[in-house]
PDB file of C-alpha atoms in Angstrom:
ATOM      1  CA  MET A 160      10.327 226.173  17.498  1.00 54.00           C
ATOM      2  CA  ASN A 161      13.094 226.208  15.279  1.00 87.00           C
ATOM      3  CA  HIS A 162      14.871 223.406  13.694  1.00 88.00           C
ATOM      4  CA  PRO A 163      18.020 222.245  15.896  1.00 92.00           C
ATOM      5  CA  LEU A 164      19.914 222.505  12.217  1.00 93.00           C
ATOM      6  CA  ASP A 165      18.658 225.692  11.393  1.00 93.00           C
ATOM      7  CA  GLY A 166      21.814 227.756  12.321  1.00 92.00           C
ATOM      8  CA  LEU A 167      23.625 225.399   9.978  1.00 93.00           C
ATOM      9  CA  ALA A 168      21.154 225.674   7.366  1.00 94.00           C
ATOM     10  CA  GLY A 169      21.710 229.405   7.030  1.00 93.00           C
ATOM     11  CA  GLN A 170      25.350 229.295   7.388  1.00 94.00           C
ATOM     12  CA  VAL A 171      25.270 227.229   3.822  1.00 96.00           C
ATOM     13  CA  GLU A 172      22.564 229.476   2.505  1.00 94.00           C
ATOM     14  CA  PHE A 173      24.911 232.746   3.232  1.00 93.00           C
ATOM     15  CA  PHE A 174      27.939 230.644   2.316  1.00 94.00           C
ATOM     16  CA  SER A 175      26.880 229.587  -0.967  1.00 96.00           C
ATOM     17  CA  ALA A 176      25.135 232.792  -2.101  1.00 95.00           C
ATOM     18  CA  ASN A 177      27.987 234.914  -0.728  1.00 94.00           C
ATOM     19  CA  LEU A 178      30.666 232.377  -2.904  1.00 96.00           C
ATOM     20  CA  ALA A 179      28.378 233.111  -5.909  1.00 96.00           C
ATOM     21  CA  HIS A 180      28.260 236.730  -5.224  1.00 95.00           C
ATOM     22  CA  ASN A 181      32.248 236.667  -4.980  1.00 94.00           C
ATOM     23  CA  LEU A 182      32.417 234.895  -8.552  1.00 96.00           C
ATOM     24  CA  ASP A 183      31.363 238.660 -10.094  1.00 95.00           C
ATOM     25  CA  PHE A 184      34.648 239.912  -8.774  1.00 94.00           C
ATOM     26  CA  ILE A 185      36.937 237.224 -10.857  1.00 95.00           C
ATOM     27  CA  PRO A 186      37.248 238.346 -14.342  1.00 95.00           C
ATOM     28  CA  ASP A 187      36.249 236.005 -17.197  1.00 94.00           C
ATOM     29  CA  ASP A 188      39.350 235.249 -18.459  1.00 96.00           C
ATOM     30  CA  LYS A 189      40.334 233.986 -15.203  1.00 96.00           C
ATOM     31  CA  LEU A 190      37.473 231.977 -13.759  1.00 97.00           C
ATOM     32  CA  ASP A 191      39.410 228.668 -15.035  1.00 97.00           C
ATOM     33  CA  TRP A 192      42.851 230.290 -13.713  1.00 97.00           C
ATOM     34  CA  LYS A 193      45.115 228.175 -11.007  1.00 95.00           C
ATOM     35  CA  PRO A 194      47.461 229.817  -9.045  1.00 92.00           C
ATOM     36  CA  ALA A 195      49.344 226.784  -9.150  1.00 94.00           C
ATOM     37  CA  PRO A 196      48.908 223.524 -11.500  1.00 95.00           C
ATOM     38  CA  GLU A 197      48.007 221.364  -8.628  1.00 96.00           C
ATOM     39  CA  ALA A 198      45.525 223.871  -7.480  1.00 95.00           C
ATOM     40  CA  ASN A 199      41.697 224.570  -8.149  1.00 97.00           C
ATOM     41  CA  SER A 200      40.110 226.966 -10.414  1.00 97.00           C
ATOM     42  CA  ALA A 201      37.275 229.036  -9.045  1.00 97.00           C
ATOM     43  CA  MET A 202      34.988 227.066 -11.225  1.00 97.00           C
ATOM     44  CA  GLU A 203      36.760 223.707  -9.620  1.00 97.00           C
ATOM     45  CA  ILE A 204      36.394 225.045  -6.689  1.00 97.00           C
ATOM     46  CA  VAL A 205      32.307 225.892  -7.276  1.00 97.00           C
ATOM     47  CA  ARG A 206      32.091 222.377  -8.675  1.00 96.00           C
ATOM     48  CA  HIS A 207      33.563 220.645  -5.314  1.00 96.00           C
ATOM     49  CA  VAL A 208      31.219 223.016  -3.385  1.00 97.00           C
ATOM     50  CA  LEU A 209      28.142 221.519  -5.338  1.00 97.00           C
ATOM     51  CA  MET A 210      29.564 217.848  -5.372  1.00 95.00           C
ATOM     52  CA  ALA A 211      29.980 218.132  -1.859  1.00 95.00           C
ATOM     53  CA  GLN A 212      26.924 219.847  -0.823  1.00 96.00           C
ATOM     54  CA  GLY A 213      24.873 217.034  -3.375  1.00 95.00           C
ATOM     55  CA  SER A 214      27.015 213.729  -1.950  1.00 94.00           C
ATOM     56  CA  LEU A 215      26.480 214.807   1.852  1.00 95.00           C
ATOM     57  CA  GLY A 216      22.719 215.572   1.186  1.00 95.00           C
ATOM     58  CA  ALA A 217      22.627 211.976  -0.853  1.00 93.00           C
ATOM     59  CA  MET A 218      24.588 210.146   2.374  1.00 93.00           C
ATOM     60  CA  LEU A 219      22.042 211.826   4.568  1.00 94.00           C
ATOM     61  CA  THR A 220      18.884 210.394   3.053  1.00 90.00           C
ATOM     62  CA  SER A 221      20.222 207.042   0.946  1.00 84.00           C
ATOM     63  CA  GLY A 222      23.708 206.590   2.552  1.00 79.00           C
ATOM     64  CA  ASN A 223      25.114 206.521  -0.944  1.00 78.00           C
ATOM     65  CA  PRO A 224      26.845 209.758  -2.046  1.00 77.00           C
ATOM     66  CA  LYS A 225      26.708 208.525  -5.710  1.00 79.00           C
ATOM     67  CA  SER A 226      22.898 208.798  -5.934  1.00 77.00           C
ATOM     68  CA  ALA A 227      23.123 212.636  -5.761  1.00 80.00           C
ATOM     69  CA  ALA A 228      22.618 214.370  -9.390  1.00 82.00           C
ATOM     70  CA  ILE A 229      25.261 217.016  -9.404  1.00 85.00           C
ATOM     71  CA  ALA A 230      25.519 220.296 -11.673  1.00 82.00           C
ATOM     72  CA  GLU A 231      28.363 220.552 -14.174  1.00 91.00           C
ATOM     73  CA  PRO A 232      28.474 224.533 -14.704  1.00 96.00           C
ATOM     74  CA  LYS A 233      30.440 225.596 -17.555  1.00 94.00           C
ATOM     75  CA  THR A 234      29.584 229.605 -17.159  1.00 96.00           C
ATOM     76  CA  ARG A 235      29.884 232.216 -14.579  1.00 97.00           C
ATOM     77  CA  ASP A 236      26.006 232.193 -14.451  1.00 97.00           C
ATOM     78  CA  GLU A 237      25.432 228.796 -14.681  1.00 97.00           C
ATOM     79  CA  ALA A 238      27.653 228.533 -11.545  1.00 97.00           C
ATOM     80  CA  LYS A 239      25.875 231.241  -9.468  1.00 97.00           C
ATOM     81  CA  GLN A 240      22.358 229.425 -10.411  1.00 97.00           C
ATOM     82  CA  ALA A 241      23.687 225.819  -9.538  1.00 97.00           C
ATOM     83  CA  LEU A 242      24.975 227.301  -6.141  1.00 97.00           C
ATOM     84  CA  LYS A 243      21.709 228.818  -5.300  1.00 95.00           C
ATOM     85  CA  GLU A 244      19.956 226.006  -6.010  1.00 96.00           C
ATOM     86  CA  SER A 245      22.127 223.441  -4.101  1.00 96.00           C
ATOM     87  CA  ALA A 246      21.999 224.977  -1.311  1.00 96.00           C
ATOM     88  CA  GLN A 247      18.059 225.681  -1.131  1.00 96.00           C
ATOM     89  CA  SER A 248      17.932 221.568  -1.918  1.00 96.00           C
ATOM     90  CA  TYR A 249      20.776 220.929   1.026  1.00 96.00           C
ATOM     91  CA  THR A 250      18.957 223.341   3.463  1.00 96.00           C
ATOM     92  CA  LYS A 251      15.581 222.105   2.734  1.00 96.00           C
ATOM     93  CA  LEU A 252      16.902 218.612   3.343  1.00 96.00           C
ATOM     94  CA  ILE A 253      18.736 219.106   6.321  1.00 96.00           C
ATOM     95  CA  ARG A 254      15.823 221.337   8.085  1.00 96.00           C
ATOM     96  CA  GLY A 255      13.667 218.182   7.342  1.00 95.00           C
ATOM     97  CA  LEU A 256      15.575 215.763   9.011  1.00 96.00           C
ATOM     98  CA  GLU A 257      13.804 214.497  12.165  1.00 95.00           C
ATOM     99  CA  PRO A 258      14.928 216.061  15.124  1.00 95.00           C
ATOM    100  CA  GLY A 259      15.057 213.179  17.075  1.00 95.00           C
ATOM    101  CA  THR A 260      17.072 211.059  14.415  1.00 95.00           C
ATOM    102  CA  LEU A 261      20.270 213.637  14.608  1.00 96.00           C
ATOM    103  CA  HIS A 262      22.083 211.359  16.788  1.00 96.00           C
ATOM    104  CA  GLU A 263      21.892 208.429  14.507  1.00 95.00           C
ATOM    105  CA  LEU A 264      24.705 206.987  12.988  1.00 95.00           C
ATOM    106  CA  VAL A 265      25.899 207.819   9.343  1.00 94.00           C
ATOM    107  CA  ASP A 266      28.197 205.263   7.793  1.00 93.00           C
ATOM    108  CA  MET A 267      30.712 207.509   5.681  1.00 92.00           C
ATOM    109  CA  GLY A 268      33.021 204.803   5.100  1.00 90.00           C
ATOM    110  CA  PHE A 269      36.057 206.248   6.716  1.00 92.00           C
ATOM    111  CA  ALA A 270      33.795 206.518   9.835  1.00 94.00           C
ATOM    112  CA  LYS A 271      30.493 206.134  11.470  1.00 95.00           C
ATOM    113  CA  LEU A 272      29.365 209.880  12.431  1.00 96.00           C
ATOM    114  CA  PRO A 273      26.010 211.536  13.705  1.00 97.00           C
ATOM    115  CA  LYS A 274      23.671 212.716  11.412  1.00 96.00           C
ATOM    116  CA  ALA A 275      24.130 216.427  12.994  1.00 96.00           C
ATOM    117  CA  PHE A 276      27.689 216.408  12.492  1.00 96.00           C
ATOM    118  CA  VAL A 277      27.598 214.742   8.971  1.00 96.00           C
ATOM    119  CA  ALA A 278      24.953 217.820   8.381  1.00 96.00           C
ATOM    120  CA  GLY A 279      27.363 220.254   9.132  1.00 96.00           C
ATOM    121  CA  MET A 280      29.987 219.053   7.189  1.00 95.00           C
ATOM    122  CA  ALA A 281      28.494 220.991   4.159  1.00 95.00           C
ATOM    123  CA  ALA A 282      28.275 224.159   6.439  1.00 94.00           C
ATOM    124  CA  ALA A 283      32.080 223.758   7.023  1.00 96.00           C
ATOM    125  CA  ASP A 284      33.100 222.607   3.660  1.00 96.00           C
ATOM    126  CA  THR A 285      31.513 225.931   1.843  1.00 96.00           C
ATOM    127  CA  ILE A 286      32.824 227.860   4.348  1.00 95.00           C
ATOM    128  CA  HIS A 287      36.114 226.873   3.414  1.00 96.00           C
ATOM    129  CA  HIS A 288      35.818 227.206  -0.501  1.00 96.00           C
ATOM    130  CA  HIS A 289      34.460 230.777  -0.022  1.00 94.00           C
ATOM    131  CA  GLY A 290      37.756 231.592   1.595  1.00 94.00           C
ATOM    132  CA  GLN A 291      39.803 229.797  -1.600  1.00 95.00           C
ATOM    133  CA  ILE A 292      37.693 232.202  -3.951  1.00 95.00           C
ATOM    134  CA  ALA A 293      38.484 235.372  -1.731  1.00 92.00           C
ATOM    135  CA  TYR A 294      42.259 234.512  -2.028  1.00 93.00           C
ATOM    136  CA  ILE A 295      41.840 233.696  -5.640  1.00 94.00           C
ATOM    137  CA  GLN A 296      40.607 237.483  -5.916  1.00 92.00           C
ATOM    138  CA  THR A 297      43.490 238.530  -3.672  1.00 92.00           C
ATOM    139  CA  LEU A 298      46.130 236.656  -5.907  1.00 93.00           C
ATOM    140  CA  LEU A 299      44.133 238.480  -9.051  1.00 94.00           C
ATOM    141  CA  GLY A 300      44.861 242.383  -7.212  1.00 93.00           C
ATOM    142  CA  ASP A 301      41.604 242.521  -5.697  1.00 91.00           C
ATOM    143  CA  THR A 302      42.053 242.921  -2.257  1.00 87.00           C
ATOM    144  CA  GLU A 303      38.861 244.229  -1.362  1.00 84.00           C
ATOM    145  CA  SER A 304      36.504 242.252   0.894  1.00 83.00           C
ATOM    146  CA  HIS A 305      33.064 241.491  -1.187  1.00 84.00           C
ATOM    147  CA  PHE A 306      30.781 240.546   1.511  1.00 78.00           C
ATOM    148  CA  ASP A 307      26.934 240.981   0.339  1.00 79.00           C
ATOM    149  CA  MET A 308      25.650 242.198   3.324  1.00 77.00           C
ATOM    150  CA  SER A 309      22.095 241.813   1.972  1.00 79.00           C
ATOM    151  CA  LEU A 310      22.483 238.107   2.254  1.00 75.00           C
ATOM    152  CA  ILE A 311      22.550 238.347   5.997  1.00 74.00           C
ATOM    153  CA  PRO A 312      19.559 236.956   7.971  1.00 67.00           C
ATOM    154  CA  GLY A 313      17.605 238.710  10.153  1.00 63.00           C
TER     155      GLY A 313
END
């Protein structure tokens, strides 16, 4: 039997890997470029995704987001590797959650949410930021869609 969170785990895996793939289409000198002073650069977006996956994983296990060890990549290659490792760690964690506990509430500080919902927050966050990377590419003149179809499971 499949784990109830397999679909969410697959989305985290795909969109993390495809976000890493899309970094290859941003020029080296533009990885830290911001479309506006208050906007995030591609590297800042990657760091946010890593922070979200790590913090949400920590919330699901220890209840303390500060207990997560979060990578701070400085280069494209480090960012790609960190995304891969973070997604693997996060999806292993959520696939390891006992299905009978998914209804239990997690105190997020701003609300108490079911464990299954909290587990899904990383998928939504990763997909959202994947779109931001694609938008930065568009702003830089690359209007081609860069989905790595080899990453799609099945």
